[in-house]
XYZ file of C-alpha atoms in Angstrom:
449
model
C -119.315 -3.539 -92.732
C -115.535 -3.356 -92.997
C -115.617 0.433 -93.278
C -117.926 0.742 -90.290
C -115.488 -1.378 -88.310
C -112.667 0.930 -89.426
C -114.687 3.933 -88.222
C -115.106 2.105 -84.920
C -111.297 1.721 -84.719
C -110.840 5.454 -85.346
C -113.516 6.263 -82.766
C -111.725 4.234 -80.095
C -108.386 5.862 -80.961
C -109.947 9.321 -80.852
C -111.687 8.598 -77.549
C -108.428 7.355 -76.070
C -106.601 10.454 -77.306
C -109.029 12.654 -75.355
C -107.861 10.959 -72.142
C -104.213 10.765 -73.256
C -101.397 8.699 -71.765
C -102.563 5.502 -70.100
C -106.078 6.327 -71.315
C -104.977 5.562 -74.863
C -103.958 2.056 -73.849
C -106.933 1.074 -71.710
C -109.571 2.617 -74.002
C -107.986 0.606 -76.806
C -108.439 -2.423 -74.565
C -112.186 -1.775 -74.645
C -112.003 -1.640 -78.429
C -110.011 -4.882 -78.543
C -112.618 -6.766 -76.507
C -115.424 -5.458 -78.741
C -113.483 -6.420 -81.891
C -112.908 -9.976 -80.718
C -116.086 -10.905 -78.821
C -118.728 -8.790 -80.572
C -117.373 -8.197 -84.085
C -115.793 -11.684 -84.060
C -112.368 -10.718 -85.399
C -109.490 -13.183 -84.845
C -107.206 -11.918 -82.084
C -104.124 -10.109 -83.382
C -100.627 -9.972 -81.935
C -99.653 -7.840 -78.959
C -96.575 -5.614 -79.625
C -94.365 -7.449 -77.131
C -91.006 -6.779 -78.856
C -91.672 -3.043 -79.165
C -92.817 -2.817 -75.560
C -89.714 -4.624 -74.322
C -87.424 -2.258 -76.274
C -89.182 0.752 -74.745
C -89.023 -0.835 -71.294
C -85.284 -1.530 -71.585
C -84.361 1.907 -72.996
C -86.521 3.758 -70.466
C -84.997 1.725 -67.617
C -81.445 2.602 -68.631
C -82.300 6.270 -69.278
C -84.095 6.435 -65.909
C -81.006 5.116 -64.119
C -78.989 7.764 -65.982
C -81.428 10.408 -64.704
C -81.285 9.088 -61.115
C -77.458 9.147 -61.263
C -77.496 12.849 -62.201
C -76.402 12.195 -65.776
C -79.441 13.861 -67.320
C -78.806 17.040 -65.312
C -75.172 16.939 -66.385
C -76.276 16.782 -70.025
C -78.713 19.609 -69.315
C -75.945 21.787 -67.891
C -73.816 21.237 -70.989
C -76.795 22.144 -73.183
C -77.506 25.266 -71.121
C -73.888 26.450 -71.373
C -74.059 26.072 -75.163
C -77.309 28.044 -75.334
C -76.260 30.812 -72.933
C -72.938 31.306 -74.694
C -74.834 32.024 -77.930
C -78.133 33.578 -76.755
C -78.897 35.414 -79.994
C -78.811 32.108 -81.890
C -81.155 30.308 -79.502
C -83.762 29.699 -82.235
C -81.213 27.657 -84.209
C -79.320 26.050 -81.323
C -82.265 25.090 -79.080
C -83.854 22.609 -81.530
C -80.402 21.154 -82.183
C -80.003 20.603 -78.430
C -83.374 18.864 -78.002
C -82.735 16.827 -81.170
C -79.376 15.554 -79.887
C -80.750 14.754 -76.433
C -83.564 12.657 -77.925
C -81.188 10.994 -80.377
C -78.953 9.924 -77.495
C -81.675 8.891 -75.041
C -84.167 7.311 -77.450
C -87.004 9.276 -75.796
C -88.233 12.838 -76.164
C -89.282 13.275 -72.551
C -86.026 15.012 -71.602
C -87.473 18.166 -73.186
C -89.353 19.024 -69.975
C -86.175 20.059 -68.177
C -84.614 22.087 -70.963
C -87.695 23.996 -72.151
C -87.872 26.520 -69.254
C -84.205 27.338 -69.892
C -84.868 27.960 -73.598
C -87.758 30.264 -72.698
C -85.670 32.125 -70.115
C -82.818 32.738 -72.577
C -85.215 33.960 -75.275
C -87.069 36.313 -72.907
C -83.924 37.857 -71.470
C -82.676 38.568 -75.001
C -86.043 39.985 -76.130
C -86.561 37.144 -78.603
C -90.115 35.941 -79.055
C -90.029 32.687 -76.984
C -92.409 30.938 -79.374
C -89.647 30.923 -82.000
C -87.173 28.615 -80.222
C -89.628 26.841 -77.904
C -92.168 25.503 -80.420
C -89.525 24.256 -82.842
C -87.545 22.669 -79.996
C -90.578 20.706 -78.848
C -91.197 19.430 -82.386
C -87.486 18.626 -82.895
C -87.407 16.549 -79.710
C -90.126 14.268 -81.115
C -88.948 14.218 -84.747
C -85.564 12.940 -83.538
C -87.190 9.753 -82.227
C -87.417 8.608 -85.852
C -83.618 8.765 -86.079
C -82.426 7.420 -82.713
C -80.818 3.961 -82.830
C -82.344 3.335 -79.391
C -85.945 4.079 -80.395
C -88.482 1.264 -80.530
C -89.751 2.521 -83.891
C -86.348 2.170 -85.559
C -85.775 -1.237 -83.950
C -89.138 -2.443 -85.264
C -88.446 -1.109 -88.760
C -85.083 -2.887 -88.820
C -86.637 -6.180 -87.705
C -89.357 -6.044 -90.361
C -87.251 -4.694 -93.249
C -84.642 -7.435 -92.852
C -87.415 -10.028 -93.245
C -88.196 -8.708 -96.744
C -86.666 -10.760 -99.600
C -83.545 -9.072 -100.933
C -83.089 -6.804 -97.920
C -81.757 -9.299 -95.369
C -78.403 -7.488 -95.434
C -79.796 -4.132 -94.265
C -78.338 -2.987 -90.927
C -79.208 -0.399 -88.301
C -76.464 1.801 -89.741
C -78.142 1.724 -93.165
C -81.446 2.903 -91.709
C -80.068 5.687 -89.515
C -77.868 6.801 -92.438
C -81.202 7.755 -93.999
C -83.167 8.967 -90.997
C -80.481 11.017 -89.228
C -79.644 13.388 -92.122
C -83.300 13.503 -93.176
C -84.640 14.493 -89.764
C -81.741 16.842 -89.027
C -82.312 18.701 -92.305
C -86.007 18.813 -91.394
C -85.095 20.268 -88.000
C -82.921 22.954 -89.558
C -85.620 23.819 -92.096
C -88.211 24.501 -89.402
C -85.639 26.366 -87.290
C -84.870 28.699 -90.207
C -88.590 29.298 -90.688
C -88.927 30.087 -86.966
C -86.289 32.832 -87.033
C -88.836 35.409 -88.206
C -92.179 33.875 -87.263
C -94.730 36.018 -85.463
C -94.436 39.565 -84.213
C -91.412 40.770 -82.313
C -91.818 40.189 -78.586
C -92.316 43.867 -77.710
C -95.095 44.119 -80.306
C -97.004 41.016 -79.240
C -100.437 41.959 -77.815
C -100.646 38.969 -75.431
C -97.203 39.771 -74.011
C -98.186 43.421 -73.522
C -101.454 42.368 -71.879
C -99.580 40.159 -69.409
C -97.147 42.965 -68.580
C -100.132 45.051 -67.426
C -101.280 42.253 -65.098
C -99.335 42.499 -61.771
C -99.175 38.723 -61.266
C -97.962 37.939 -64.780
C -95.608 40.938 -64.763
C -93.928 39.638 -61.616
C -93.512 36.163 -63.171
C -92.133 37.576 -66.410
C -89.656 39.963 -64.804
C -88.466 37.825 -61.897
C -88.601 34.206 -63.051
C -85.219 32.666 -63.812
C -84.721 29.112 -65.006
C -81.261 27.573 -64.812
C -79.610 24.257 -64.065
C -76.113 25.672 -63.635
C -76.426 26.248 -59.891
C -77.262 22.592 -59.210
C -74.465 20.614 -57.551
C -74.086 17.213 -59.146
C -72.233 14.152 -57.853
C -68.947 13.319 -59.555
C -70.567 10.143 -60.805
C -72.953 12.140 -63.047
C -70.288 12.627 -65.700
C -69.338 8.948 -65.533
C -73.005 7.988 -66.004
C -73.225 10.039 -69.206
C -70.071 8.509 -70.671
C -71.305 5.015 -69.852
C -74.626 5.764 -71.539
C -72.815 7.095 -74.614
C -70.757 3.904 -74.619
C -73.984 1.871 -74.644
C -75.163 3.810 -77.706
C -71.860 3.217 -79.497
C -71.947 -0.468 -78.553
C -75.409 -0.912 -80.067
C -74.332 0.746 -83.325
C -71.098 -1.284 -83.575
C -72.900 -4.592 -82.973
C -75.476 -3.578 -85.583
C -72.680 -2.901 -88.105
C -71.014 -6.275 -87.493
C -73.608 -9.073 -87.684
C -70.933 -11.704 -86.974
C -70.728 -10.411 -83.378
C -74.373 -11.282 -82.780
C -74.259 -14.582 -84.639
C -73.992 -17.004 -81.729
C -74.449 -20.774 -81.767
C -73.677 -23.736 -84.000
C -75.413 -24.823 -87.213
C -78.132 -27.460 -86.824
C -78.840 -29.873 -89.702
C -76.672 -27.773 -91.974
C -78.802 -24.653 -91.495
C -76.788 -21.456 -90.924
C -77.093 -19.731 -87.560
C -79.163 -16.561 -87.680
C -77.844 -13.378 -86.114
C -79.603 -12.230 -82.946
C -82.274 -9.649 -83.762
C -81.311 -6.031 -83.068
C -84.478 -5.725 -81.016
C -82.974 -8.202 -78.550
C -79.527 -6.579 -78.785
C -80.959 -3.185 -77.778
C -82.812 -4.789 -74.869
C -79.710 -6.651 -73.705
C -77.374 -3.666 -73.960
C -79.771 -1.276 -72.222
C -80.294 -3.649 -69.316
C -76.561 -4.385 -69.141
C -75.428 -0.760 -69.179
C -78.246 0.207 -66.838
C -76.748 -2.247 -64.363
C -73.219 -0.960 -64.984
C -74.301 2.664 -64.409
C -76.173 1.657 -61.244
C -73.114 -0.126 -59.793
C -70.461 2.352 -60.978
C -72.310 5.436 -59.711
C -73.711 3.806 -56.540
C -77.164 5.094 -57.460
C -80.017 4.223 -55.124
C -82.327 1.959 -57.205
C -85.353 3.143 -55.226
C -84.948 6.623 -56.720
C -85.092 5.369 -60.323
C -88.910 5.104 -60.653
C -89.373 8.646 -59.317
C -87.909 10.402 -62.344
C -89.748 12.029 -65.254
C -88.241 9.669 -67.836
C -89.417 6.509 -66.044
C -92.966 7.756 -65.465
C -93.396 9.099 -69.001
C -91.825 6.018 -70.554
C -94.061 3.598 -68.659
C -97.139 5.573 -69.695
C -96.013 5.396 -73.337
C -95.451 1.646 -73.008
C -98.994 1.054 -71.739
C -100.461 3.269 -74.461
C -98.643 1.332 -77.187
C -99.726 -1.979 -75.614
C -103.424 -1.300 -76.139
C -103.244 0.744 -79.350
C -101.061 -1.636 -81.324
C -102.894 -4.789 -80.172
C -106.291 -3.379 -81.116
C -104.984 -2.065 -84.443
C -103.228 -5.307 -85.375
C -106.440 -7.249 -84.703
C -108.371 -5.021 -87.107
C -105.812 -4.856 -89.907
C -105.048 -8.579 -89.823
C -108.778 -9.167 -90.274
C -109.346 -6.435 -92.887
C -106.141 -6.765 -94.908
C -107.527 -8.711 -97.924
C -110.184 -6.097 -98.726
C -108.001 -3.175 -97.632
C -105.186 -4.336 -99.882
C -107.483 -4.673 -102.892
C -108.842 -1.147 -102.362
C -105.555 0.752 -102.165
C -103.042 -1.370 -104.090
C -103.514 0.478 -107.391
C -102.961 3.910 -105.844
C -99.950 2.847 -103.793
C -98.356 1.029 -106.746
C -98.726 4.135 -108.925
C -97.762 6.639 -106.212
C -95.774 4.861 -103.459
C -95.083 8.127 -101.631
C -98.798 8.412 -100.785
C -98.164 5.862 -98.029
C -96.752 8.808 -96.082
C -100.281 10.194 -95.737
C -101.440 6.922 -94.185
C -98.577 7.004 -91.654
C -99.215 10.665 -90.917
C -102.959 10.218 -90.418
C -102.531 7.318 -88.005
C -99.838 9.109 -85.978
C -102.092 12.149 -85.542
C -104.493 9.988 -83.582
C -102.273 7.567 -81.646
C -99.396 9.835 -80.520
C -96.562 7.350 -80.984
C -94.002 6.599 -83.681
C -93.563 3.032 -82.431
C -97.312 2.344 -82.334
C -97.716 3.849 -85.796
C -94.897 1.638 -87.078
C -96.381 -1.498 -85.527
C -99.788 -0.650 -86.947
C -98.840 0.482 -90.466
C -95.487 -1.045 -91.489
C -96.994 -4.541 -91.953
C -99.674 -2.885 -94.096
C -97.026 -1.245 -96.291
C -95.088 -4.501 -96.640
C -98.234 -6.465 -97.535
C -99.044 -3.856 -100.191
C -95.706 -4.621 -101.830
C -94.024 -1.303 -101.119
C -90.242 -1.545 -101.577
C -87.938 -1.129 -98.574
C -86.445 2.209 -99.767
C -89.923 3.769 -99.771
C -90.787 2.392 -96.335
C -87.505 3.574 -94.785
C -87.542 6.954 -96.523
C -90.992 7.757 -95.134
C -90.188 6.870 -91.513
C -90.380 10.579 -90.443
C -94.104 10.516 -91.334
C -94.700 8.307 -88.281
C -94.445 11.563 -86.284
C -97.555 13.691 -86.760
C -99.005 14.107 -83.292
C -98.005 17.774 -83.310
C -101.117 18.207 -85.503
C -103.486 18.010 -82.517
C -101.816 19.895 -79.630
C -102.524 17.421 -76.848
C -99.117 15.735 -76.475
C -97.538 16.300 -73.023
C -94.358 17.963 -74.327
C -96.361 20.464 -76.389
C -98.728 21.261 -73.524
C -95.744 21.678 -71.190
C -94.041 24.003 -73.669
C -97.121 26.249 -73.783
C -97.182 26.378 -69.974
C -93.445 27.122 -69.706
C -93.756 30.231 -71.924
C -94.675 32.957 -69.433
C -95.011 35.536 -72.230
C -97.963 33.731 -73.842
C -96.446 33.731 -77.333
C -96.383 29.914 -77.527
C -100.038 29.025 -77.615
C -102.911 26.871 -78.730
C -104.886 29.121 -81.055
C -108.478 30.257 -80.880
C -109.403 27.750 -83.568
C -107.417 24.925 -81.907
C -105.478 23.918 -85.018
C -103.795 27.317 -85.478
C -101.319 26.554 -82.729
C -97.592 27.224 -82.396
C -96.445 23.712 -83.392
C -98.419 23.256 -86.615
C -96.269 25.007 -89.234
C -92.872 23.933 -87.796
C -94.165 20.355 -87.621
C -95.438 20.352 -91.201
C -92.173 21.874 -92.470
C -90.004 19.478 -90.467
C -91.834 16.266 -91.347
C -92.350 17.167 -95.023
C -88.696 18.121 -95.475
C -87.506 15.005 -93.639
C -89.704 12.761 -95.807
C -88.480 14.360 -99.035
C -84.822 14.061 -98.017
C -85.340 10.568 -96.582
C -87.158 9.360 -99.711
C -84.235 10.493 -101.885
C -81.525 9.139 -99.576
C -83.219 5.772 -99.076
C -83.167 5.045 -102.801
C -79.390 5.489 -102.697
C -78.641 3.705 -99.402
C -81.309 0.980 -98.976
C -80.342 -1.206 -101.936
């Protein structure tokens, strides 16, 4: 019966993935009701902390966008790319990686992707090469950003493990940042020579013969450099960077967040980094709003706010439904896989990967699977080293950033293949995540001690 219930969980996740976005959350709500009232499972915990981190980060990043800060960052990125057009396949994924690392969300990729495609086309570089890897890099970087809900959740749970109470945010990102950056560079190097040269690509040649496509290819120009930004845009970026630095510094110095007086001789516990991130994002969001005189009514209209709220709702349903099942099934599940995981701890990466393929979220994957890994007795270095495996939703090309990337490539070289899985993001994603896990696994055993 337990395995049939697990198949039911997968069915609900798959059904939700076909709708995408908010559909993932509300379809999971159907599954949750069936689990509790029909299958009689005890109700699990809703992912409130993770949702609040996402809400706070998205709010601050949305205010940054409304203040013109995101366009200012985009202009800097475009100048870097246009000054080195022949190296766009290497530089573009670095740009999307850094933007996600700073913002804690990968949804900024929508504004930079047309520029990457334009630069590649005008330099006769196959656009698939920089565009596909840039889309993957923008999502892989979420597993390294100190502002991401996934990293905040990992930190909260790892520090609850006996012997690892001293682990800080800096310890974790000291593993994930080099691991994911090396993974990004590995897939960028692979992309340098992938596919046919642009002039030899049959789909590109076919589109050149079509008058409508030919006009789009020859006359479309994407740039952000002609946009006039308010002077406050630069200030907004620096304030946002300051918020990032503040979070990292507070994470490094637990005494700063140890507030209160001992009660009955018990030492005061430091404030959780989950709360620190929420506090700092709300605080600096307010500072940016006041300092730049941004109209608060314009904040919800941006891409970051809309995408972030959709992700929050999706995680709400997915993680609650999943926690209800795994809390109920854990005794039997643990007995079935303990031997394998004890002998080969790295195999836990396959579990993370498989779940992420279906639920399209690093944070939701972390909430769903990290407690499983801890209950199986996996050591903290293994759990931290395999964090990049929480990103696998490139496998099925239905994530908004991947779909948008395909649509932004007017040459047709970035595509979803005839057989669905032979798409432009598959090999870069596999290279990036595998490399990041290997590097992270090695680094974690040296840093997470």
